[in-house]
Each structure stands twice: as C-alpha cells, then as structure tokens.
Amino acid sequence: YEGDSLYGGPNVLPAGTPPTNGALAFGAQYHAYHAETAAWFYQFDQFANMFYWNGHYALPTSFVLKPFVDAQFTREWGAGETFANTATTLFGQPGQGVNSTNWGIKTGIAFPHGSLWWGYDATELHAHALGGGAIISPYTIGYTADPLYVNSMMQGLVGVGPGHGWRVRAAYWVLPEQVQLTAGYSQFTTYFSGNSNWTHFNVSYFPQGMFKGLCLRDQVEVGNGGAVGLFPGSGQHSFVYNRVMMTYKF
C-alpha cells in the first residue's frame, strides 16, 4: 500500500497513511485424474494474513453432459494494524482485528461449446471483528477480480461484506474459440449492505491468426436493491453499467 486511497471496497484510508513492506505469497497445486486442488497462503503486511483453498472434481462419464463440483474456503486473521492505527472502519464496523471466514460451493455441467453452473458463497458474521468479519481483499476495488464464485462485474460478496449469495451463469461458444456469449444472475443477502442483485450479459470475440491472444469484450450489467450508496455514482437503488474491454494474452 502506498498512496492508494481505497482498500477493501468503498472504504477510504486517510491521506498520509504510511506505506507497508509489501506482501508475501506461496502455494501449491495438485492434479490427479479428474480432480484438482490448490492451496495458497498470503501475508499482506499490516493488513491481513490469508489462507485460501479450492478444489474441483469432474465426474468421469461418456455422456455429452459432464457434471462437475467445486469447493472453496478462505480464512483471514490478525495483522490489521493499518486499519486500527488510522481508526478506519469497514461497512461501519470498526472491530478489534481481522477475523474472516468464507466458504463456497459450485456445481454445474459442461457440454460441447458451453457450460451452465450454480454457485453459493457465505461470509460468516464475526462479532468484534473488523467489518463484522469482512474479507480484506486488495483484488476488488470497483472491479471484481477475487476468486469467489458469487460475484458480478462491478460487485462481489467481498465488496458487500458479511452475508451470503448465490449465482447462476451460462456460457456458450457461438463460434468455437472465437465468439462466446455469457449471461449470469447474482443475488446477495448481507448484514450491512442490504439485499441486492445483478444481471449480467457478455459477448467476447477472440480473433485467430496473427491476432491470436487478443480479446474484445462488451459487458452490460444491471444492479438493483442494496443500501443507499452501494452503487457507485448513483444515489438510486439501481445501476446500469456497460464496459468495453480489450485485452491481449502474450
């Protein structure tokens, strides 16, 4: 952290907050037959320690439909000195330190050129913890990039604090390896950010040949509900967002 006024969602650290020494991360992955698993440990200096685990199992079958099930677990603790020293709160809950527990499951089917799945995540309420048990994440600041199953383009369970939510998502390749359409719906029930939902549509184009690796993407999302101020730049309980993206994988 150095000079970035946002951390852990719509919460502001005071100007002049001293920089920290950085972060440490290490992990391991294992793959055997139809199962995969991975575990990671992160230390964000003066913010939080985090353990993250996820697993995946695809049911071996000769049918066109390929069922699968995933699971994930996140645990954070201690090292919240930056928040305590600056009296910064998360979701209006000051707390006495970082103490967060999250778990999730996902199940669905893969089929030729597409997939359909349903996921559930829950962040437990911890009394006297910073943010009431909120996940302290550097990955979700106005754009969801955390690995939880239940999220949306603009907001995820990390960004709305302790509570639970579910998500359904369908994807289909109209042109294999070139044009993909996705649609999803997420719903959140939280302790401090109210209840909200997000409907998401996405079309992605992956050129081939000399432009292989390039992705052109258009995403549209509509959010409703939640506490006043949950949606950025809007005082209403509704938010429409459109994002055009261009990425290149080297």
PDB file of N, CA and C in Angstrom, residues 145-246:
ATOM      1  N   ALA A 145     -12.306  -8.936  -9.074  1.00  0.00           N
ATOM      2  CA  ALA A 145     -11.236  -9.808  -9.547  1.00  0.00           C
ATOM      3  C   ALA A 145     -10.884 -10.870  -8.514  1.00  0.00           C
ATOM      4  N   ASP A 146     -11.688 -10.986  -7.445  1.00  0.00           N
ATOM      5  CA  ASP A 146     -11.413 -12.016  -6.451  1.00  0.00           C
ATOM      6  C   ASP A 146     -11.947 -13.363  -6.945  1.00  0.00           C
ATOM      7  N   PRO A 147     -11.504 -14.464  -6.348  1.00  0.00           N
ATOM      8  CA  PRO A 147     -11.867 -15.787  -6.869  1.00  0.00           C
ATOM      9  C   PRO A 147     -13.168 -16.376  -6.321  1.00  0.00           C
ATOM     10  N   LEU A 148     -13.966 -15.612  -5.586  1.00  0.00           N
ATOM     11  CA  LEU A 148     -15.204 -16.177  -5.056  1.00  0.00           C
ATOM     12  C   LEU A 148     -16.183 -16.486  -6.199  1.00  0.00           C
ATOM     13  N   TYR A 149     -16.985 -17.536  -6.014  1.00  0.00           N
ATOM     14  CA  TYR A 149     -17.918 -17.949  -7.055  1.00  0.00           C
ATOM     15  C   TYR A 149     -19.028 -16.920  -7.282  1.00  0.00           C
ATOM     16  N   VAL A 150     -19.481 -16.293  -6.189  1.00  0.00           N
ATOM     17  CA  VAL A 150     -20.609 -15.364  -6.284  1.00  0.00           C
ATOM     18  C   VAL A 150     -20.083 -13.941  -6.423  1.00  0.00           C
ATOM     19  N   ASN A 151     -20.163 -13.408  -7.631  1.00  0.00           N
ATOM     20  CA  ASN A 151     -19.730 -12.042  -7.877  1.00  0.00           C
ATOM     21  C   ASN A 151     -20.437 -11.508  -9.114  1.00  0.00           C
ATOM     22  N   SER A 152     -20.036 -10.349  -9.529  1.00  0.00           N
ATOM     23  CA  SER A 152     -20.555  -9.732 -10.738  1.00  0.00           C
ATOM     24  C   SER A 152     -19.430  -8.868 -11.289  1.00  0.00           C
ATOM     25  N   MET A 153     -19.698  -8.140 -12.360  1.00  0.00           N
ATOM     26  CA  MET A 153     -18.652  -7.321 -12.952  1.00  0.00           C
ATOM     27  C   MET A 153     -18.225  -6.199 -12.007  1.00  0.00           C
ATOM     28  N   MET A 154     -19.176  -5.562 -11.350  1.00  0.00           N
ATOM     29  CA  MET A 154     -18.891  -4.410 -10.511  1.00  0.00           C
ATOM     30  C   MET A 154     -18.777  -4.742  -9.030  1.00  0.00           C
ATOM     31  N   GLN A 155     -19.475  -5.790  -8.599  1.00  0.00           N
ATOM     32  CA  GLN A 155     -19.571  -6.040  -7.167  1.00  0.00           C
ATOM     33  C   GLN A 155     -19.575  -7.533  -6.895  1.00  0.00           C
ATOM     34  N   GLY A 156     -18.952  -7.927  -5.808  1.00  0.00           N
ATOM     35  CA  GLY A 156     -18.955  -9.318  -5.396  1.00  0.00           C
ATOM     36  C   GLY A 156     -19.228  -9.411  -3.916  1.00  0.00           C
ATOM     37  N   LEU A 157     -19.236 -10.628  -3.387  1.00  0.00           N
ATOM     38  CA  LEU A 157     -19.513 -10.799  -1.964  1.00  0.00           C
ATOM     39  C   LEU A 157     -18.453 -10.113  -1.108  1.00  0.00           C
ATOM     40  N   VAL A 158     -17.229 -10.010  -1.622  1.00  0.00           N
ATOM     41  CA  VAL A 158     -16.184  -9.281  -0.897  1.00  0.00           C
ATOM     42  C   VAL A 158     -16.587  -7.823  -0.715  1.00  0.00           C
ATOM     43  N   GLY A 159     -17.164  -7.222  -1.751  1.00  0.00           N
ATOM     44  CA  GLY A 159     -17.484  -5.801  -1.736  1.00  0.00           C
ATOM     45  C   GLY A 159     -18.729  -5.422  -0.972  1.00  0.00           C
ATOM     46  N   VAL A 160     -19.548  -6.394  -0.589  1.00  0.00           N
ATOM     47  CA  VAL A 160     -20.778  -6.078   0.147  1.00  0.00           C
ATOM     48  C   VAL A 160     -20.711  -6.532   1.603  1.00  0.00           C
ATOM     49  N   GLY A 161     -19.614  -7.179   1.986  1.00  0.00           N
ATOM     50  CA  GLY A 161     -19.426  -7.531   3.386  1.00  0.00           C
ATOM     51  C   GLY A 161     -20.060  -8.853   3.781  1.00  0.00           C
ATOM     52  N   PRO A 162     -20.056  -9.153   5.094  1.00  0.00           N
ATOM     53  CA  PRO A 162     -20.562 -10.441   5.584  1.00  0.00           C
ATOM     54  C   PRO A 162     -22.002 -10.702   5.137  1.00  0.00           C
ATOM     55  N   GLY A 163     -22.279 -11.941   4.813  1.00  0.00           N
ATOM     56  CA  GLY A 163     -23.591 -12.356   4.329  1.00  0.00           C
ATOM     57  C   GLY A 163     -23.422 -13.551   3.416  1.00  0.00           C
ATOM     58  N   HIS A 164     -24.384 -13.752   2.560  1.00  0.00           N
ATOM     59  CA  HIS A 164     -24.284 -14.888   1.639  1.00  0.00           C
ATOM     60  C   HIS A 164     -24.934 -14.525   0.309  1.00  0.00           C
ATOM     61  N   GLY A 165     -24.667 -15.328  -0.696  1.00  0.00           N
ATOM     62  CA  GLY A 165     -25.231 -15.060  -2.015  1.00  0.00           C
ATOM     63  C   GLY A 165     -25.121 -16.271  -2.915  1.00  0.00           C
ATOM     64  N   TRP A 166     -25.850 -16.225  -4.007  1.00  0.00           N
ATOM     65  CA  TRP A 166     -25.778 -17.296  -4.993  1.00  0.00           C
ATOM     66  C   TRP A 166     -25.725 -16.692  -6.393  1.00  0.00           C
ATOM     67  N   ARG A 167     -25.210 -17.496  -7.329  1.00  0.00           N
ATOM     68  CA  ARG A 167     -25.051 -17.030  -8.692  1.00  0.00           C
ATOM     69  C   ARG A 167     -25.297 -18.173  -9.667  1.00  0.00           C
ATOM     70  N   VAL A 168     -25.925 -17.860 -10.790  1.00  0.00           N
ATOM     71  CA  VAL A 168     -26.089 -18.812 -11.877  1.00  0.00           C
ATOM     72  C   VAL A 168     -25.489 -18.189 -13.131  1.00  0.00           C
ATOM     73  N   ARG A 169     -24.773 -19.012 -13.920  1.00  0.00           N
ATOM     74  CA  ARG A 169     -24.085 -18.472 -15.100  1.00  0.00           C
ATOM     75  C   ARG A 169     -24.099 -19.504 -16.222  1.00  0.00           C
ATOM     76  N   ALA A 170     -24.380 -19.027 -17.427  1.00  0.00           N
ATOM     77  CA  ALA A 170     -24.361 -19.877 -18.612  1.00  0.00           C
ATOM     78  C   ALA A 170     -23.412 -19.271 -19.635  1.00  0.00           C
ATOM     79  N   ALA A 171     -22.674 -20.119 -20.334  1.00  0.00           N
ATOM     80  CA  ALA A 171     -21.737 -19.668 -21.358  1.00  0.00           C
ATOM     81  C   ALA A 171     -21.846 -20.583 -22.570  1.00  0.00           C
ATOM     82  N   TYR A 172     -21.717 -19.978 -23.751  1.00  0.00           N
ATOM     83  CA  TYR A 172     -21.803 -20.785 -24.976  1.00  0.00           C
ATOM     84  C   TYR A 172     -20.943 -20.149 -26.062  1.00  0.00           C
ATOM     85  N   TRP A 173     -20.163 -21.003 -26.757  1.00  0.00           N
ATOM     86  CA  TRP A 173     -19.343 -20.554 -27.866  1.00  0.00           C
ATOM     87  C   TRP A 173     -20.167 -20.614 -29.152  1.00  0.00           C
ATOM     88  N   VAL A 174     -20.590 -19.460 -29.659  1.00  0.00           N
ATOM     89  CA  VAL A 174     -21.328 -19.408 -30.923  1.00  0.00           C
ATOM     90  C   VAL A 174     -20.434 -19.860 -32.069  1.00  0.00           C
ATOM     91  N   LEU A 175     -19.199 -19.373 -32.070  1.00  0.00           N
ATOM     92  CA  LEU A 175     -18.158 -19.844 -32.969  1.00  0.00           C
ATOM     93  C   LEU A 175     -17.041 -20.388 -32.094  1.00  0.00           C
ATOM     94  N   PRO A 176     -16.773 -21.695 -32.118  1.00  0.00           N
ATOM     95  CA  PRO A 176     -15.768 -22.287 -31.234  1.00  0.00           C
ATOM     96  C   PRO A 176     -14.444 -21.538 -31.259  1.00  0.00           C
ATOM     97  N   GLU A 177     -13.980 -21.163 -30.051  1.00  0.00           N
ATOM     98  CA  GLU A 177     -12.710 -20.471 -29.829  1.00  0.00           C
ATOM     99  C   GLU A 177     -12.686 -19.053 -30.395  1.00  0.00           C
ATOM    100  N   GLN A 178     -13.830 -18.534 -30.871  1.00  0.00           N
ATOM    101  CA  GLN A 178     -13.843 -17.184 -31.444  1.00  0.00           C
ATOM    102  C   GLN A 178     -14.875 -16.263 -30.800  1.00  0.00           C
ATOM    103  N   VAL A 179     -16.132 -16.661 -30.717  1.00  0.00           N
ATOM    104  CA  VAL A 179     -17.183 -15.809 -30.159  1.00  0.00           C
ATOM    105  C   VAL A 179     -17.894 -16.552 -29.037  1.00  0.00           C
ATOM    106  N   GLN A 180     -17.870 -15.962 -27.838  1.00  0.00           N
ATOM    107  CA  GLN A 180     -18.524 -16.566 -26.684  1.00  0.00           C
ATOM    108  C   GLN A 180     -19.571 -15.607 -26.103  1.00  0.00           C
ATOM    109  N   LEU A 181     -20.749 -16.145 -25.787  1.00  0.00           N
ATOM    110  CA  LEU A 181     -21.810 -15.401 -25.123  1.00  0.00           C
ATOM    111  C   LEU A 181     -21.990 -15.943 -23.717  1.00  0.00           C
ATOM    112  N   THR A 182     -22.135 -15.040 -22.737  1.00  0.00           N
ATOM    113  CA  THR A 182     -22.396 -15.467 -21.365  1.00  0.00           C
ATOM    114  C   THR A 182     -23.515 -14.616 -20.777  1.00  0.00           C
ATOM    115  N   ALA A 183     -24.252 -15.198 -19.851  1.00  0.00           N
ATOM    116  CA  ALA A 183     -25.295 -14.489 -19.121  1.00  0.00           C
ATOM    117  C   ALA A 183     -25.290 -15.001 -17.692  1.00  0.00           C
ATOM    118  N   GLY A 184     -25.504 -14.116 -16.736  1.00  0.00           N
ATOM    119  CA  GLY A 184     -25.478 -14.527 -15.337  1.00  0.00           C
ATOM    120  C   GLY A 184     -26.377 -13.683 -14.470  1.00  0.00           C
ATOM    121  N   TYR A 185     -26.704 -14.221 -13.303  1.00  0.00           N
ATOM    122  CA  TYR A 185     -27.523 -13.507 -12.319  1.00  0.00           C
ATOM    123  C   TYR A 185     -26.962 -13.805 -10.933  1.00  0.00           C
ATOM    124  N   SER A 186     -26.722 -12.752 -10.150  1.00  0.00           N
ATOM    125  CA  SER A 186     -26.188 -12.893  -8.794  1.00  0.00           C
ATOM    126  C   SER A 186     -27.124 -12.210  -7.803  1.00  0.00           C
ATOM    127  N   GLN A 187     -27.269 -12.816  -6.644  1.00  0.00           N
ATOM    128  CA  GLN A 187     -28.116 -12.235  -5.600  1.00  0.00           C
ATOM    129  C   GLN A 187     -27.384 -12.297  -4.264  1.00  0.00           C
ATOM    130  N   PHE A 188     -27.398 -11.161  -3.519  1.00  0.00           N
ATOM    131  CA  PHE A 188     -26.678 -11.049  -2.257  1.00  0.00           C
ATOM    132  C   PHE A 188     -27.632 -10.710  -1.118  1.00  0.00           C
ATOM    133  N   THR A 189     -27.439 -11.340   0.023  1.00  0.00           N
ATOM    134  CA  THR A 189     -28.148 -11.023   1.262  1.00  0.00           C
ATOM    135  C   THR A 189     -27.087 -10.747   2.310  1.00  0.00           C
ATOM    136  N   THR A 190     -27.010  -9.494   2.774  1.00  0.00           N
ATOM    137  CA  THR A 190     -25.895  -9.108   3.646  1.00  0.00           C
ATOM    138  C   THR A 190     -26.378  -8.471   4.938  1.00  0.00           C
ATOM    139  N   TYR A 191     -25.453  -8.354   5.889  1.00  0.00           N
ATOM    140  CA  TYR A 191     -25.762  -7.748   7.180  1.00  0.00           C
ATOM    141  C   TYR A 191     -25.700  -6.222   7.149  1.00  0.00           C
ATOM    142  N   PHE A 192     -24.786  -5.654   6.339  1.00  0.00           N
ATOM    143  CA  PHE A 192     -24.539  -4.221   6.393  1.00  0.00           C
ATOM    144  C   PHE A 192     -24.789  -3.484   5.075  1.00  0.00           C
ATOM    145  N   SER A 193     -24.957  -4.213   3.962  1.00  0.00           N
ATOM    146  CA  SER A 193     -25.147  -3.568   2.660  1.00  0.00           C
ATOM    147  C   SER A 193     -26.503  -3.865   2.035  1.00  0.00           C
ATOM    148  N   GLY A 194     -27.422  -4.395   2.825  1.00  0.00           N
ATOM    149  CA  GLY A 194     -28.756  -4.692   2.309  1.00  0.00           C
ATOM    150  C   GLY A 194     -28.752  -5.895   1.368  1.00  0.00           C
ATOM    151  N   ASN A 195     -29.854  -6.047   0.659  1.00  0.00           N
ATOM    152  CA  ASN A 195     -30.009  -7.141  -0.296  1.00  0.00           C
ATOM    153  C   ASN A 195     -30.003  -6.574  -1.710  1.00  0.00           C
ATOM    154  N   SER A 196     -29.215  -7.162  -2.587  1.00  0.00           N
ATOM    155  CA  SER A 196     -29.086  -6.636  -3.947  1.00  0.00           C
ATOM    156  C   SER A 196     -28.973  -7.780  -4.931  1.00  0.00           C
ATOM    157  N   ASN A 197     -29.146  -7.445  -6.215  1.00  0.00           N
ATOM    158  CA  ASN A 197     -28.993  -8.445  -7.266  1.00  0.00           C
ATOM    159  C   ASN A 197     -28.402  -7.791  -8.507  1.00  0.00           C
ATOM    160  N   TRP A 198     -27.733  -8.610  -9.323  1.00  0.00           N
ATOM    161  CA  TRP A 198     -27.058  -8.141 -10.530  1.00  0.00           C
ATOM    162  C   TRP A 198     -27.362  -9.084 -11.682  1.00  0.00           C
ATOM    163  N   THR A 199     -27.745  -8.525 -12.827  1.00  0.00           N
ATOM    164  CA  THR A 199     -27.958  -9.299 -14.044  1.00  0.00           C
ATOM    165  C   THR A 199     -26.865  -8.920 -15.034  1.00  0.00           C
ATOM    166  N   HIS A 200     -26.217  -9.920 -15.613  1.00  0.00           N
ATOM    167  CA  HIS A 200     -25.002  -9.690 -16.385  1.00  0.00           C
ATOM    168  C   HIS A 200     -25.069 -10.348 -17.755  1.00  0.00           C
ATOM    169  N   PHE A 201     -24.629  -9.617 -18.785  1.00  0.00           N
ATOM    170  CA  PHE A 201     -24.526 -10.151 -20.151  1.00  0.00           C
ATOM    171  C   PHE A 201     -23.147  -9.808 -20.701  1.00  0.00           C
ATOM    172  N   ASN A 202     -22.594 -10.721 -21.499  1.00  0.00           N
ATOM    173  CA  ASN A 202     -21.257 -10.522 -22.013  1.00  0.00           C
ATOM    174  C   ASN A 202     -21.098 -11.185 -23.376  1.00  0.00           C
ATOM    175  N   VAL A 203     -20.434 -10.499 -24.302  1.00  0.00           N
ATOM    176  CA  VAL A 203     -20.061 -11.090 -25.581  1.00  0.00           C
ATOM    177  C   VAL A 203     -18.569 -10.854 -25.775  1.00  0.00           C
ATOM    178  N   SER A 204     -17.846 -11.929 -26.088  1.00  0.00           N
ATOM    179  CA  SER A 204     -16.394 -11.850 -26.242  1.00  0.00           C
ATOM    180  C   SER A 204     -15.982 -12.388 -27.606  1.00  0.00           C
ATOM    181  N   TYR A 205     -15.043 -11.684 -28.223  1.00  0.00           N
ATOM    182  CA  TYR A 205     -14.533 -12.099 -29.531  1.00  0.00           C
ATOM    183  C   TYR A 205     -13.040 -12.325 -29.436  1.00  0.00           C
ATOM    184  N   PHE A 206     -12.593 -13.505 -29.881  1.00  0.00           N
ATOM    185  CA  PHE A 206     -11.190 -13.880 -29.835  1.00  0.00           C
ATOM    186  C   PHE A 206     -10.690 -14.092 -31.268  1.00  0.00           C
ATOM    187  N   PRO A 207     -10.054 -13.096 -31.862  1.00  0.00           N
ATOM    188  CA  PRO A 207      -9.541 -13.250 -33.235  1.00  0.00           C
ATOM    189  C   PRO A 207      -8.496 -14.363 -33.308  1.00  0.00           C
ATOM    190  N   GLN A 208      -8.373 -14.951 -34.462  1.00  0.00           N
ATOM    191  CA  GLN A 208      -7.385 -16.011 -34.664  1.00  0.00           C
ATOM    192  C   GLN A 208      -6.266 -15.491 -35.577  1.00  0.00           C
ATOM    193  N   GLY A 209      -5.415 -16.383 -36.020  1.00  0.00           N
ATOM    194  CA  GLY A 209      -4.331 -15.991 -36.909  1.00  0.00           C
ATOM    195  C   GLY A 209      -3.313 -15.107 -36.236  1.00  0.00           C
ATOM    196  N   MET A 210      -2.916 -14.040 -36.910  1.00  0.00           N
ATOM    197  CA  MET A 210      -1.884 -13.155 -36.386  1.00  0.00           C
ATOM    198  C   MET A 210      -2.346 -12.375 -35.147  1.00  0.00           C
ATOM    199  N   PHE A 211      -3.669 -12.334 -34.907  1.00  0.00           N
ATOM    200  CA  PHE A 211      -4.190 -11.617 -33.730  1.00  0.00           C
ATOM    201  C   PHE A 211      -4.563 -12.570 -32.597  1.00  0.00           C
ATOM    202  N   LYS A 212      -4.138 -13.818 -32.676  1.00  0.00           N
ATOM    203  CA  LYS A 212      -4.439 -14.788 -31.631  1.00  0.00           C
ATOM    204  C   LYS A 212      -3.876 -14.314 -30.299  1.00  0.00           C
ATOM    205  N   GLY A 213      -4.692 -14.361 -29.249  1.00  0.00           N
ATOM    206  CA  GLY A 213      -4.315 -13.839 -27.941  1.00  0.00           C
ATOM    207  C   GLY A 213      -5.065 -12.572 -27.594  1.00  0.00           C
ATOM    208  N   LEU A 214      -5.621 -11.903 -28.628  1.00  0.00           N
ATOM    209  CA  LEU A 214      -6.400 -10.682 -28.411  1.00  0.00           C
ATOM    210  C   LEU A 214      -7.839 -11.043 -28.034  1.00  0.00           C
ATOM    211  N   CYS A 215      -8.446 -10.266 -27.154  1.00  0.00           N
ATOM    212  CA  CYS A 215      -9.850 -10.454 -26.780  1.00  0.00           C
ATOM    213  C   CYS A 215     -10.545  -9.099 -26.765  1.00  0.00           C
ATOM    214  N   LEU A 216     -11.664  -8.996 -27.492  1.00  0.00           N
ATOM    215  CA  LEU A 216     -12.522  -7.816 -27.483  1.00  0.00           C
ATOM    216  C   LEU A 216     -13.811  -8.201 -26.774  1.00  0.00           C
ATOM    217  N   ARG A 217     -14.168  -7.476 -25.737  1.00  0.00           N
ATOM    218  CA  ARG A 217     -15.282  -7.877 -24.882  1.00  0.00           C
ATOM    219  C   ARG A 217     -16.199  -6.699 -24.574  1.00  0.00           C
ATOM    220  N   ASP A 218     -17.510  -6.944 -24.617  1.00  0.00           N
ATOM    221  CA  ASP A 218     -18.507  -5.947 -24.225  1.00  0.00           C
ATOM    222  C   ASP A 218     -19.376  -6.556 -23.132  1.00  0.00           C
ATOM    223  N   GLN A 219     -19.416  -5.889 -21.979  1.00  0.00           N
ATOM    224  CA  GLN A 219     -20.178  -6.392 -20.840  1.00  0.00           C
ATOM    225  C   GLN A 219     -21.223  -5.365 -20.419  1.00  0.00           C
ATOM    226  N   VAL A 220     -22.417  -5.846 -20.129  1.00  0.00           N
ATOM    227  CA  VAL A 220     -23.508  -4.998 -19.645  1.00  0.00           C
ATOM    228  C   VAL A 220     -24.054  -5.614 -18.364  1.00  0.00           C
ATOM    229  N   GLU A 221     -24.274  -4.771 -17.365  1.00  0.00           N
ATOM    230  CA  GLU A 221     -24.750  -5.270 -16.079  1.00  0.00           C
ATOM    231  C   GLU A 221     -25.774  -4.305 -15.486  1.00  0.00           C
ATOM    232  N   VAL A 222     -26.807  -4.854 -14.871  1.00  0.00           N
ATOM    233  CA  VAL A 222     -27.849  -4.057 -14.224  1.00  0.00           C
ATOM    234  C   VAL A 222     -27.964  -4.506 -12.772  1.00  0.00           C
ATOM    235  N   GLY A 223     -27.774  -3.566 -11.840  1.00  0.00           N
ATOM    236  CA  GLY A 223     -27.860  -3.868 -10.417  1.00  0.00           C
ATOM    237  C   GLY A 223     -29.078  -3.220  -9.795  1.00  0.00           C
ATOM    238  N   ASN A 224     -29.668  -3.886  -8.814  1.00  0.00           N
ATOM    239  CA  ASN A 224     -30.838  -3.365  -8.114  1.00  0.00           C
ATOM    240  C   ASN A 224     -30.770  -3.706  -6.633  1.00  0.00           C
ATOM    241  N   GLY A 225     -31.437  -2.869  -5.812  1.00  0.00           N
ATOM    242  CA  GLY A 225     -31.513  -3.119  -4.380  1.00  0.00           C
ATOM    243  C   GLY A 225     -30.290  -2.635  -3.641  1.00  0.00           C
ATOM    244  N   GLY A 226     -30.110  -3.154  -2.437  1.00  0.00           N
ATOM    245  CA  GLY A 226     -28.956  -2.789  -1.636  1.00  0.00           C
ATOM    246  C   GLY A 226     -29.147  -1.491  -0.875  1.00  0.00           C
ATOM    247  N   ALA A 227     -28.185  -1.192  -0.020  1.00  0.00           N
ATOM    248  CA  ALA A 227     -28.212   0.039   0.760  1.00  0.00           C
ATOM    249  C   ALA A 227     -27.941   1.243  -0.137  1.00  0.00           C
ATOM    250  N   VAL A 228     -28.416   2.401   0.281  1.00  0.00           N
ATOM    251  CA  VAL A 228     -28.176   3.630  -0.473  1.00  0.00           C
ATOM    252  C   VAL A 228     -26.668   3.875  -0.548  1.00  0.00           C
ATOM    253  N   GLY A 229     -26.181   4.156  -1.754  1.00  0.00           N
ATOM    254  CA  GLY A 229     -24.763   4.389  -1.950  1.00  0.00           C
ATOM    255  C   GLY A 229     -23.980   3.142  -2.323  1.00  0.00           C
ATOM    256  N   LEU A 230     -24.659   1.991  -2.400  1.00  0.00           N
ATOM    257  CA  LEU A 230     -23.952   0.767  -2.772  1.00  0.00           C
ATOM    258  C   LEU A 230     -23.436   0.836  -4.197  1.00  0.00           C
ATOM    259  N   PHE A 231     -24.221   1.434  -5.093  1.00  0.00           N
ATOM    260  CA  PHE A 231     -23.835   1.528  -6.491  1.00  0.00           C
ATOM    261  C   PHE A 231     -23.058   2.822  -6.723  1.00  0.00           C
ATOM    262  N   PRO A 232     -21.868   2.756  -7.298  1.00  0.00           N
ATOM    263  CA  PRO A 232     -21.009   3.940  -7.444  1.00  0.00           C
ATOM    264  C   PRO A 232     -21.626   5.014  -8.327  1.00  0.00           C
ATOM    265  N   GLY A 233     -21.560   6.264  -7.846  1.00  0.00           N
ATOM    266  CA  GLY A 233     -22.028   7.396  -8.644  1.00  0.00           C
ATOM    267  C   GLY A 233     -23.521   7.484  -8.793  1.00  0.00           C
ATOM    268  N   SER A 234     -24.271   6.699  -8.024  1.00  0.00           N
ATOM    269  CA  SER A 234     -25.719   6.723  -8.160  1.00  0.00           C
ATOM    270  C   SER A 234     -26.369   6.735  -6.788  1.00  0.00           C
ATOM    271  N   GLY A 235     -27.258   7.702  -6.565  1.00  0.00           N
ATOM    272  CA  GLY A 235     -27.978   7.767  -5.302  1.00  0.00           C
ATOM    273  C   GLY A 235     -29.209   6.892  -5.297  1.00  0.00           C
ATOM    274  N   GLN A 236     -29.535   6.307  -6.412  1.00  0.00           N
ATOM    275  CA  GLN A 236     -30.719   5.456  -6.522  1.00  0.00           C
ATOM    276  C   GLN A 236     -30.364   4.002  -6.247  1.00  0.00           C
ATOM    277  N   HIS A 237     -31.397   3.192  -6.063  1.00  0.00           N
ATOM    278  CA  HIS A 237     -31.190   1.768  -5.818  1.00  0.00           C
ATOM    279  C   HIS A 237     -31.175   1.006  -7.131  1.00  0.00           C
ATOM    280  N   SER A 238     -30.588   1.582  -8.138  1.00  0.00           N
ATOM    281  CA  SER A 238     -30.477   0.905  -9.426  1.00  0.00           C
ATOM    282  C   SER A 238     -29.263   1.452 -10.153  1.00  0.00           C
ATOM    283  N   PHE A 239     -28.608   0.569 -10.893  1.00  0.00           N
ATOM    284  CA  PHE A 239     -27.379   0.980 -11.559  1.00  0.00           C
ATOM    285  C   PHE A 239     -27.207   0.173 -12.834  1.00  0.00           C
ATOM    286  N   VAL A 240     -26.975   0.864 -13.960  1.00  0.00           N
ATOM    287  CA  VAL A 240     -26.740   0.220 -15.248  1.00  0.00           C
ATOM    288  C   VAL A 240     -25.307   0.517 -15.660  1.00  0.00           C
ATOM    289  N   TYR A 241     -24.577  -0.535 -16.005  1.00  0.00           N
ATOM    290  CA  TYR A 241     -23.155  -0.373 -16.277  1.00  0.00           C
ATOM    291  C   TYR A 241     -22.791  -1.104 -17.559  1.00  0.00           C
ATOM    292  N   ASN A 242     -22.009  -0.433 -18.406  1.00  0.00           N
ATOM    293  CA  ASN A 242     -21.532  -1.046 -19.649  1.00  0.00           C
ATOM    294  C   ASN A 242     -20.021  -0.853 -19.733  1.00  0.00           C
ATOM    295  N   ARG A 243     -19.314  -1.931 -20.030  1.00  0.00           N
ATOM    296  CA  ARG A 243     -17.854  -1.839 -20.102  1.00  0.00           C
ATOM    297  C   ARG A 243     -17.363  -2.540 -21.361  1.00  0.00           C
ATOM    298  N   VAL A 244     -16.565  -1.832 -22.138  1.00  0.00           N
ATOM    299  CA  VAL A 244     -15.912  -2.398 -23.318  1.00  0.00           C
ATOM    300  C   VAL A 244     -14.446  -2.619 -22.960  1.00  0.00           C
ATOM    301  N   MET A 245     -13.954  -3.829 -23.204  1.00  0.00           N
ATOM    302  CA  MET A 245     -12.599  -4.166 -22.789  1.00  0.00           C
ATOM    303  C   MET A 245     -11.803  -4.750 -23.964  1.00  0.00           C
ATOM    304  N   MET A 246     -10.532  -4.472 -23.963  1.00  0.00           N
ATOM    305  CA  MET A 246      -9.608  -5.068 -24.920  1.00  0.00           C
ATOM    306  C   MET A 246      -8.409  -5.593 -24.148  1.00  0.00           C
TER     307      MET A 246
END
